[in-house]
Amino acid sequence: MMKDLVLKNRSYRRFHQDVSIAPETLRELVDLARLSASAVNAQPLRYMLSCDTRRNAEIFDCLAWAAYLKDWPGPEEGERPSAYIVMLEDTRISHPLHIDHGIAAQSILLGATDGGLGGCMLGAIDKPRLRKALEIPAHYEILLVLALGKPSETVVVDAVGADGDIRYWRDAEGVHHVPKRRLDDIIVG
């Protein structure tokens, strides 16, 4: 069951924008992150939630989508996320933040997938612009933006080909292909 959930949890970049996500659902997803592991249990992560159309548009304008898809500027109106979670580090809490945000983001996305939603972790962020748009105080470092919604695309996992190319791509039908290395190729000892 866990493997099925992990396989279904893909980086979705096109959504049914008209399918709203309730604020309470976003709170439940952040609660999964809250309950996840944190280095030295410092719990420095903070979250800004958005399921508001105007605020979503402000966040969307600060993001870059799918670097390997050079001719695709990102989801069109009608395919955009219906919610976002902006992940922040409270820099007043002293501890080296190395993995907390990855663990928290994966917990949120697995929870979203389990609930019939999908999402994408975005690190390509115009941080100064987002800070200004959302009035994020200076003591919060912007780490990631999680885009969430009801997926409107199909994402499949393929084996990496003989050429070793790991770049994701879309076929003529718009199916998003994500090459993954073979298990035997990543176990080294």
PDB file of C-alpha atoms in Angstrom:
ATOM      1  CA  MET A   1       0.000   0.000   0.000  1.00  0.00           C
ATOM      2  CA  MET A   2       2.806   2.447   0.813  1.00  0.00           C
ATOM      3  CA  LYS A   3       4.548   1.713  -2.504  1.00  0.00           C
ATOM      4  CA  ASP A   4       1.305   2.429  -4.371  1.00  0.00           C
ATOM      5  CA  LEU A   5       0.959   5.752  -2.553  1.00  0.00           C
ATOM      6  CA  VAL A   6       4.567   6.705  -3.350  1.00  0.00           C
ATOM      7  CA  LEU A   7       4.082   5.783  -7.030  1.00  0.00           C
ATOM      8  CA  LYS A   8       0.901   7.841  -7.202  1.00  0.00           C
ATOM      9  CA  ASN A   9       2.604  10.818  -5.532  1.00  0.00           C
ATOM     10  CA  ARG A  10       4.116  12.492  -8.599  1.00  0.00           C
ATOM     11  CA  SER A  11       5.015  16.114  -9.309  1.00  0.00           C
ATOM     12  CA  TYR A  12       1.756  17.251 -10.875  1.00  0.00           C
ATOM     13  CA  ARG A  13       1.898  20.560 -12.705  1.00  0.00           C
ATOM     14  CA  ARG A  14      -1.589  20.776 -14.229  1.00  0.00           C
ATOM     15  CA  PHE A  15      -4.740  20.787 -12.143  1.00  0.00           C
ATOM     16  CA  HIS A  16      -8.485  21.211 -12.246  1.00  0.00           C
ATOM     17  CA  GLN A  17      -8.268  24.786 -11.010  1.00  0.00           C
ATOM     18  CA  ASP A  18     -12.014  24.929 -10.359  1.00  0.00           C
ATOM     19  CA  VAL A  19     -11.808  22.149  -7.737  1.00  0.00           C
ATOM     20  CA  SER A  20     -11.266  24.077  -4.541  1.00  0.00           C
ATOM     21  CA  ILE A  21      -9.374  22.940  -1.478  1.00  0.00           C
ATOM     22  CA  ALA A  22     -10.770  23.947   1.896  1.00  0.00           C
ATOM     23  CA  PRO A  23      -8.578  25.774   4.426  1.00  0.00           C
ATOM     24  CA  GLU A  24      -9.183  22.913   6.854  1.00  0.00           C
ATOM     25  CA  THR A  25      -7.695  20.441   4.353  1.00  0.00           C
ATOM     26  CA  LEU A  26      -4.550  22.576   4.143  1.00  0.00           C
ATOM     27  CA  ARG A  27      -4.389  22.640   7.946  1.00  0.00           C
ATOM     28  CA  GLU A  28      -4.697  18.825   8.046  1.00  0.00           C
ATOM     29  CA  LEU A  29      -1.842  18.495   5.555  1.00  0.00           C
ATOM     30  CA  VAL A  30       0.373  20.839   7.589  1.00  0.00           C
ATOM     31  CA  ASP A  31      -0.500  18.781  10.664  1.00  0.00           C
ATOM     32  CA  LEU A  32       1.126  15.777   8.945  1.00  0.00           C
ATOM     33  CA  ALA A  33       4.281  17.868   8.555  1.00  0.00           C
ATOM     34  CA  ARG A  34       4.039  19.003  12.185  1.00  0.00           C
ATOM     35  CA  LEU A  35       3.973  15.381  13.329  1.00  0.00           C
ATOM     36  CA  SER A  36       6.939  14.392  11.127  1.00  0.00           C
ATOM     37  CA  ALA A  37      10.542  14.121  12.249  1.00  0.00           C
ATOM     38  CA  SER A  38      12.557  17.291  12.860  1.00  0.00           C
ATOM     39  CA  ALA A  39      16.323  17.414  13.416  1.00  0.00           C
ATOM     40  CA  VAL A  40      17.009  17.773  17.151  1.00  0.00           C
ATOM     41  CA  ASN A  41      13.221  18.265  17.384  1.00  0.00           C
ATOM     42  CA  ALA A  42      13.760  22.006  16.860  1.00  0.00           C
ATOM     43  CA  GLN A  43      10.617  22.359  14.697  1.00  0.00           C
ATOM     44  CA  PRO A  44      11.680  25.553  12.883  1.00  0.00           C
ATOM     45  CA  LEU A  45       9.256  25.214   9.980  1.00  0.00           C
ATOM     46  CA  ARG A  46       6.351  27.598   9.526  1.00  0.00           C
ATOM     47  CA  TYR A  47       3.671  27.646   6.847  1.00  0.00           C
ATOM     48  CA  MET A  48       1.578  30.173   4.970  1.00  0.00           C
ATOM     49  CA  LEU A  49      -1.598  28.709   3.476  1.00  0.00           C
ATOM     50  CA  SER A  50      -3.509  29.943   0.462  1.00  0.00           C
ATOM     51  CA  CYS A  51      -6.708  28.778  -1.182  1.00  0.00           C
ATOM     52  CA  ASP A  52      -7.819  32.278  -2.110  1.00  0.00           C
ATOM     53  CA  THR A  53      -7.958  33.079  -5.845  1.00  0.00           C
ATOM     54  CA  ARG A  54      -6.267  36.493  -5.553  1.00  0.00           C
ATOM     55  CA  ARG A  55      -3.528  35.298  -3.243  1.00  0.00           C
ATOM     56  CA  ASN A  56      -3.001  32.178  -5.376  1.00  0.00           C
ATOM     57  CA  ALA A  57      -2.418  34.406  -8.407  1.00  0.00           C
ATOM     58  CA  GLU A  58       0.216  36.398  -6.495  1.00  0.00           C
ATOM     59  CA  ILE A  59       2.020  33.197  -5.514  1.00  0.00           C
ATOM     60  CA  PHE A  60       1.764  31.719  -9.028  1.00  0.00           C
ATOM     61  CA  ASP A  61       3.439  34.799 -10.510  1.00  0.00           C
ATOM     62  CA  CYS A  62       6.506  34.167  -8.311  1.00  0.00           C
ATOM     63  CA  LEU A  63       7.121  30.593  -9.501  1.00  0.00           C
ATOM     64  CA  ALA A  64       8.983  28.933 -12.377  1.00  0.00           C
ATOM     65  CA  TRP A  65       7.625  25.591 -13.600  1.00  0.00           C
ATOM     66  CA  ALA A  66       9.230  22.441 -15.088  1.00  0.00           C
ATOM     67  CA  ALA A  67      12.767  23.448 -16.065  1.00  0.00           C
ATOM     68  CA  TYR A  68      13.179  20.523 -18.477  1.00  0.00           C
ATOM     69  CA  LEU A  69      10.102  21.570 -20.478  1.00  0.00           C
ATOM     70  CA  LYS A  70      11.753  24.533 -22.184  1.00  0.00           C
ATOM     71  CA  ASP A  71       8.733  25.477 -24.343  1.00  0.00           C
ATOM     72  CA  TRP A  72       6.220  25.303 -21.483  1.00  0.00           C
ATOM     73  CA  PRO A  73       5.832  28.415 -19.306  1.00  0.00           C
ATOM     74  CA  GLY A  74       3.705  26.627 -16.717  1.00  0.00           C
ATOM     75  CA  PRO A  75       0.055  25.773 -16.266  1.00  0.00           C
ATOM     76  CA  GLU A  76      -2.446  27.895 -18.141  1.00  0.00           C
ATOM     77  CA  GLU A  77      -5.407  29.605 -16.511  1.00  0.00           C
ATOM     78  CA  GLY A  78      -7.842  26.817 -15.639  1.00  0.00           C
ATOM     79  CA  GLU A  79      -4.957  24.356 -15.015  1.00  0.00           C
ATOM     80  CA  ARG A  80      -3.334  26.179 -12.125  1.00  0.00           C
ATOM     81  CA  PRO A  81      -3.179  24.968  -8.520  1.00  0.00           C
ATOM     82  CA  SER A  82      -6.188  25.736  -6.355  1.00  0.00           C
ATOM     83  CA  ALA A  83      -4.064  26.007  -3.217  1.00  0.00           C
ATOM     84  CA  TYR A  84      -0.520  26.591  -2.029  1.00  0.00           C
ATOM     85  CA  ILE A  85       1.501  25.973   1.092  1.00  0.00           C
ATOM     86  CA  VAL A  86       4.525  28.256   1.428  1.00  0.00           C
ATOM     87  CA  MET A  87       7.137  26.576   3.597  1.00  0.00           C
ATOM     88  CA  LEU A  88       9.284  28.872   5.733  1.00  0.00           C
ATOM     89  CA  GLU A  89      12.122  28.489   8.213  1.00  0.00           C
ATOM     90  CA  ASP A  90      11.924  30.571  11.369  1.00  0.00           C
ATOM     91  CA  THR A  91      15.560  31.709  11.536  1.00  0.00           C
ATOM     92  CA  ARG A  92      15.118  32.742  15.182  1.00  0.00           C
ATOM     93  CA  ILE A  93      15.174  29.038  16.031  1.00  0.00           C
ATOM     94  CA  SER A  94      18.828  28.091  15.869  1.00  0.00           C
ATOM     95  CA  HIS A  95      19.605  24.756  14.294  1.00  0.00           C
ATOM     96  CA  PRO A  96      21.105  23.632  11.012  1.00  0.00           C
ATOM     97  CA  LEU A  97      18.171  23.033   8.693  1.00  0.00           C
ATOM     98  CA  HIS A  98      19.257  20.303   6.321  1.00  0.00           C
ATOM     99  CA  ILE A  99      16.399  17.875   5.886  1.00  0.00           C
ATOM    100  CA  ASP A 100      13.357  19.058   7.813  1.00  0.00           C
ATOM    101  CA  HIS A 101      11.714  20.759   4.847  1.00  0.00           C
ATOM    102  CA  GLY A 102      12.144  17.696   2.615  1.00  0.00           C
ATOM    103  CA  ILE A 103      10.595  15.415   5.213  1.00  0.00           C
ATOM    104  CA  ALA A 104       7.734  17.848   5.833  1.00  0.00           C
ATOM    105  CA  ALA A 105       7.061  18.424   2.126  1.00  0.00           C
ATOM    106  CA  GLN A 106       6.951  14.693   1.426  1.00  0.00           C
ATOM    107  CA  SER A 107       4.561  14.156   4.343  1.00  0.00           C
ATOM    108  CA  ILE A 108       2.263  16.884   3.001  1.00  0.00           C
ATOM    109  CA  LEU A 109       2.315  15.531  -0.551  1.00  0.00           C
ATOM    110  CA  LEU A 110       1.736  11.942   0.543  1.00  0.00           C
ATOM    111  CA  GLY A 111      -1.227  13.160   2.587  1.00  0.00           C
ATOM    112  CA  ALA A 112      -2.546  15.112  -0.384  1.00  0.00           C
ATOM    113  CA  THR A 113      -2.188  12.063  -2.626  1.00  0.00           C
ATOM    114  CA  ASP A 114      -3.945   9.877  -0.067  1.00  0.00           C
ATOM    115  CA  GLY A 115      -6.806  12.412  -0.105  1.00  0.00           C
ATOM    116  CA  GLY A 116      -7.215  12.353  -3.897  1.00  0.00           C
ATOM    117  CA  LEU A 117      -5.174  15.504  -4.537  1.00  0.00           C
ATOM    118  CA  GLY A 118      -1.760  16.047  -6.043  1.00  0.00           C
ATOM    119  CA  GLY A 119       0.984  18.563  -5.812  1.00  0.00           C
ATOM    120  CA  CYS A 120       4.403  19.760  -6.772  1.00  0.00           C
ATOM    121  CA  MET A 121       7.350  20.990  -4.695  1.00  0.00           C
ATOM    122  CA  LEU A 122       8.672  24.182  -6.210  1.00  0.00           C
ATOM    123  CA  GLY A 123      12.057  25.617  -5.346  1.00  0.00           C
ATOM    124  CA  ALA A 124      12.339  27.932  -8.364  1.00  0.00           C
ATOM    125  CA  ILE A 125      10.846  30.929  -6.579  1.00  0.00           C
ATOM    126  CA  ASP A 126      11.301  34.662  -7.005  1.00  0.00           C
ATOM    127  CA  LYS A 127      11.786  34.964  -3.250  1.00  0.00           C
ATOM    128  CA  PRO A 128      12.021  38.757  -2.974  1.00  0.00           C
ATOM    129  CA  ARG A 129       8.821  39.138  -4.981  1.00  0.00           C
ATOM    130  CA  LEU A 130       7.004  36.455  -2.954  1.00  0.00           C
ATOM    131  CA  ARG A 131       8.198  37.988   0.329  1.00  0.00           C
ATOM    132  CA  LYS A 132       6.772  41.341  -0.738  1.00  0.00           C
ATOM    133  CA  ALA A 133       3.508  39.922  -2.129  1.00  0.00           C
ATOM    134  CA  LEU A 134       2.741  37.912   1.024  1.00  0.00           C
ATOM    135  CA  GLU A 135       4.347  40.391   3.454  1.00  0.00           C
ATOM    136  CA  ILE A 136       6.598  37.677   4.858  1.00  0.00           C
ATOM    137  CA  PRO A 137       8.635  38.989   7.810  1.00  0.00           C
ATOM    138  CA  ALA A 138      12.426  39.032   7.418  1.00  0.00           C
ATOM    139  CA  HIS A 139      13.021  36.376  10.099  1.00  0.00           C
ATOM    140  CA  TYR A 140      11.360  33.758   7.881  1.00  0.00           C
ATOM    141  CA  GLU A 141      13.451  32.212   5.122  1.00  0.00           C
ATOM    142  CA  ILE A 142      11.395  31.038   2.142  1.00  0.00           C
ATOM    143  CA  LEU A 143      12.247  27.374   1.491  1.00  0.00           C
ATOM    144  CA  LEU A 144       9.648  25.834  -0.824  1.00  0.00           C
ATOM    145  CA  VAL A 145       6.224  26.389  -2.287  1.00  0.00           C
ATOM    146  CA  LEU A 146       3.922  23.383  -2.502  1.00  0.00           C
ATOM    147  CA  ALA A 147       1.358  23.731  -5.276  1.00  0.00           C
ATOM    148  CA  LEU A 148      -1.768  21.657  -4.628  1.00  0.00           C
ATOM    149  CA  GLY A 149      -4.914  20.694  -6.472  1.00  0.00           C
ATOM    150  CA  LYS A 150      -6.872  17.980  -8.180  1.00  0.00           C
ATOM    151  CA  PRO A 151      -4.493  16.716 -10.907  1.00  0.00           C
ATOM    152  CA  SER A 152      -5.641  17.044 -14.507  1.00  0.00           C
ATOM    153  CA  GLU A 153      -2.672  15.274 -16.040  1.00  0.00           C
ATOM    154  CA  THR A 154      -1.317  11.758 -16.172  1.00  0.00           C
ATOM    155  CA  VAL A 155       2.199  11.213 -14.861  1.00  0.00           C
ATOM    156  CA  VAL A 156       3.931   7.877 -15.423  1.00  0.00           C
ATOM    157  CA  VAL A 157       7.208   6.445 -14.213  1.00  0.00           C
ATOM    158  CA  ASP A 158       9.497   5.005 -16.903  1.00  0.00           C
ATOM    159  CA  ALA A 159      12.836   3.239 -16.666  1.00  0.00           C
ATOM    160  CA  VAL A 160      15.839   5.399 -17.541  1.00  0.00           C
ATOM    161  CA  GLY A 161      16.876   4.512 -21.090  1.00  0.00           C
ATOM    162  CA  ALA A 162      20.238   3.250 -22.298  1.00  0.00           C
ATOM    163  CA  ASP A 163      21.359   6.857 -22.859  1.00  0.00           C
ATOM    164  CA  GLY A 164      20.999   7.571 -19.112  1.00  0.00           C
ATOM    165  CA  ASP A 165      18.771  10.618 -19.693  1.00  0.00           C
ATOM    166  CA  ILE A 166      16.799  11.410 -16.526  1.00  0.00           C
ATOM    167  CA  ARG A 167      14.967  14.479 -17.896  1.00  0.00           C
ATOM    168  CA  TYR A 168      11.185  14.267 -17.645  1.00  0.00           C
ATOM    169  CA  TRP A 169       9.191  14.898 -20.822  1.00  0.00           C
ATOM    170  CA  ARG A 170       5.690  14.975 -22.283  1.00  0.00           C
ATOM    171  CA  ASP A 171       4.491  12.841 -25.158  1.00  0.00           C
ATOM    172  CA  ALA A 172       2.142  13.902 -27.972  1.00  0.00           C
ATOM    173  CA  GLU A 173      -0.900  13.096 -25.800  1.00  0.00           C
ATOM    174  CA  GLY A 174       0.384  15.297 -22.970  1.00  0.00           C
ATOM    175  CA  VAL A 175       1.312  12.387 -20.688  1.00  0.00           C
ATOM    176  CA  HIS A 176       4.162  13.427 -18.397  1.00  0.00           C
ATOM    177  CA  HIS A 177       6.969  10.815 -18.304  1.00  0.00           C
ATOM    178  CA  VAL A 178       9.419  10.639 -15.397  1.00  0.00           C
ATOM    179  CA  PRO A 179      12.466   8.382 -15.961  1.00  0.00           C
ATOM    180  CA  LYS A 180      13.686   6.612 -12.830  1.00  0.00           C
ATOM    181  CA  ARG A 181      16.921   4.676 -12.429  1.00  0.00           C
ATOM    182  CA  ARG A 182      16.709   0.904 -11.835  1.00  0.00           C
ATOM    183  CA  LEU A 183      16.953  -0.303  -8.247  1.00  0.00           C
ATOM    184  CA  ASP A 184      20.106  -2.298  -9.047  1.00  0.00           C
ATOM    185  CA  ASP A 185      21.722   0.869 -10.421  1.00  0.00           C
ATOM    186  CA  ILE A 186      21.337   2.816  -7.179  1.00  0.00           C
ATOM    187  CA  ILE A 187      22.299   0.146  -4.642  1.00  0.00           C
ATOM    188  CA  VAL A 188      26.079   0.272  -4.455  1.00  0.00           C
ATOM    189  CA  GLY A 189      27.001  -2.113  -1.686  1.00  0.00           C
TER     190      GLY A 189
END
